[in-house]
Amino acid sequence: MAEVTAAADWNAGWDRMIAVYGGSDPERINRAAGLPGYCWPGLPGFDRTERRLPVFYVFIAGNTAVQSVRSHRYDQLFDLDSDTRILRPESMLEPVPPKPSIPGSLRVVP
């Protein structure tokens, strides 16, 4: 993961990353991310009619969210199995090949 973020210039001194989806429960995200009481300004709600639901990859250092990258659920950068999955710089990733109408992504190596 550290190599991917460095290549993308997302290296603002982070120790973990969490995917935050529109409509997520802020308290659940806070528990998973270790950010008690953090306020998620501008986090959109869940709208079933919206085709491109937002996903924010939030990079955290200690108790501070330091950077985020916005994507969309249907062209997400990382194929994560949970909205509370934490990725760390040492997390190993592997490519997920694209399928018709679904772009490729990266997933955590089990």
Tab-separated table of C-alpha atoms in Angstrom:
chain	number	residue	atom	x	y	z
A	1	MET	CA	0.000	0.000	0.000
A	2	ALA	CA	2.844	2.404	0.794
A	3	GLU	CA	4.214	1.969	-2.746
A	4	VAL	CA	0.801	2.691	-4.305
A	5	THR	CA	0.232	5.825	-2.264
A	6	ALA	CA	3.759	7.104	-2.833
A	7	ALA	CA	3.386	6.601	-6.604
A	8	ALA	CA	0.091	8.530	-6.471
A	9	ASP	CA	1.661	11.226	-4.258
A	10	TRP	CA	-0.796	10.479	-1.418
A	11	ASN	CA	1.990	10.358	1.140
A	12	ALA	CA	1.084	13.018	3.672
A	13	GLY	CA	2.491	10.995	6.588
A	14	TRP	CA	-0.322	8.505	7.202
A	15	ASP	CA	-0.484	5.334	9.309
A	16	ARG	CA	-3.870	3.963	8.193
A	17	MET	CA	-6.560	4.450	5.579
A	18	ILE	CA	-10.285	3.755	5.698
A	19	ALA	CA	-12.900	3.889	2.950
A	20	VAL	CA	-15.838	6.121	3.858
A	21	TYR	CA	-18.973	5.604	1.758
A	22	GLY	CA	-21.840	8.041	1.355
A	23	GLY	CA	-24.493	7.167	3.911
A	24	SER	CA	-22.032	5.525	6.324
A	25	ASP	CA	-22.695	5.789	10.040
A	26	PRO	CA	-20.133	8.318	11.361
A	27	GLU	CA	-19.852	6.620	14.776
A	28	ARG	CA	-19.118	3.254	13.147
A	29	ILE	CA	-16.435	4.870	11.002
A	30	ASN	CA	-14.973	6.638	14.040
A	31	ARG	CA	-14.733	3.380	16.014
A	32	ALA	CA	-13.044	1.557	13.142
A	33	ALA	CA	-10.661	4.426	12.345
A	34	GLY	CA	-9.796	5.182	15.969
A	35	LEU	CA	-11.090	8.758	15.658
A	36	PRO	CA	-13.477	9.205	18.595
A	37	GLY	CA	-15.817	12.152	18.128
A	38	TYR	CA	-14.505	13.050	14.659
A	39	CYS	CA	-16.960	15.096	12.589
A	40	TRP	CA	-17.280	14.097	8.909
A	41	PRO	CA	-18.131	17.425	7.242
A	42	GLY	CA	-19.937	17.127	3.937
A	43	LEU	CA	-20.408	13.343	4.120
A	44	PRO	CA	-23.312	12.724	1.748
A	45	GLY	CA	-26.242	10.515	2.637
A	46	PHE	CA	-27.156	7.323	0.801
A	47	ASP	CA	-29.302	7.881	-2.278
A	48	ARG	CA	-30.406	4.723	-4.131
A	49	THR	CA	-31.204	6.767	-7.230
A	50	GLU	CA	-27.620	8.064	-7.478
A	51	ARG	CA	-25.575	6.009	-9.925
A	52	ARG	CA	-22.154	7.193	-8.794
A	53	LEU	CA	-22.212	6.903	-5.012
A	54	PRO	CA	-19.160	8.618	-3.522
A	55	VAL	CA	-16.342	6.798	-1.758
A	56	PHE	CA	-13.706	8.741	0.152
A	57	TYR	CA	-10.377	7.085	0.937
A	58	VAL	CA	-9.362	8.878	4.125
A	59	PHE	CA	-5.731	8.772	5.210
A	60	ILE	CA	-5.175	9.146	8.947
A	61	ALA	CA	-2.098	9.947	11.023
A	62	GLY	CA	-2.594	9.372	14.737
A	63	ASN	CA	-5.824	11.197	15.639
A	64	THR	CA	-5.987	13.367	12.529
A	65	ALA	CA	-7.453	12.790	9.075
A	66	VAL	CA	-4.697	14.222	6.870
A	67	GLN	CA	-5.854	13.597	3.316
A	68	SER	CA	-8.709	12.107	1.337
A	69	VAL	CA	-9.164	10.889	-2.201
A	70	ARG	CA	-12.651	10.831	-3.704
A	71	SER	CA	-13.836	8.080	-5.986
A	72	HIS	CA	-17.164	6.388	-6.695
A	73	ARG	CA	-18.533	3.006	-5.725
A	74	TYR	CA	-18.647	1.781	-9.336
A	75	ASP	CA	-15.101	2.837	-10.151
A	76	GLN	CA	-13.539	2.495	-6.727
A	77	LEU	CA	-9.785	2.312	-6.414
A	78	PHE	CA	-9.737	-0.423	-3.769
A	79	ASP	CA	-11.926	-3.528	-3.602
A	80	LEU	CA	-12.536	-3.726	0.146
A	81	ASP	CA	-14.709	-6.299	1.867
A	82	SER	CA	-15.994	-3.907	4.533
A	83	ASP	CA	-16.600	-0.210	5.079
A	84	THR	CA	-14.576	-0.522	8.283
A	85	ARG	CA	-11.544	-2.263	6.738
A	86	ILE	CA	-8.365	-0.439	7.716
A	87	LEU	CA	-5.423	-0.448	5.326
A	88	ARG	CA	-1.925	0.303	6.590
A	89	PRO	CA	1.245	1.197	4.711
A	90	GLU	CA	2.376	-2.441	4.962
A	91	SER	CA	-0.945	-3.835	3.611
A	92	MET	CA	-0.273	-6.001	0.570
A	93	LEU	CA	-2.463	-5.439	-2.488
A	94	GLU	CA	-3.075	-7.323	-5.705
A	95	PRO	CA	-4.740	-6.178	-8.922
A	96	VAL	CA	-8.342	-7.062	-9.722
A	97	PRO	CA	-8.688	-7.193	-13.507
A	98	PRO	CA	-11.427	-5.121	-15.132
A	99	LYS	CA	-14.669	-6.725	-16.305
A	100	PRO	CA	-17.139	-5.385	-18.835
A	101	SER	CA	-18.391	-2.056	-17.470
A	102	ILE	CA	-16.390	-2.513	-14.224
A	103	PRO	CA	-12.908	-0.991	-14.048
A	104	GLY	CA	-10.024	-2.804	-12.399
A	105	SER	CA	-9.044	-2.099	-8.802
A	106	LEU	CA	-6.734	-3.267	-6.043
A	107	ARG	CA	-7.703	-5.655	-3.241
A	108	VAL	CA	-6.033	-6.669	-0.030
A	109	VAL	CA	-4.070	-9.915	-0.199
A	110	PRO	CA	-5.512	-12.253	2.439
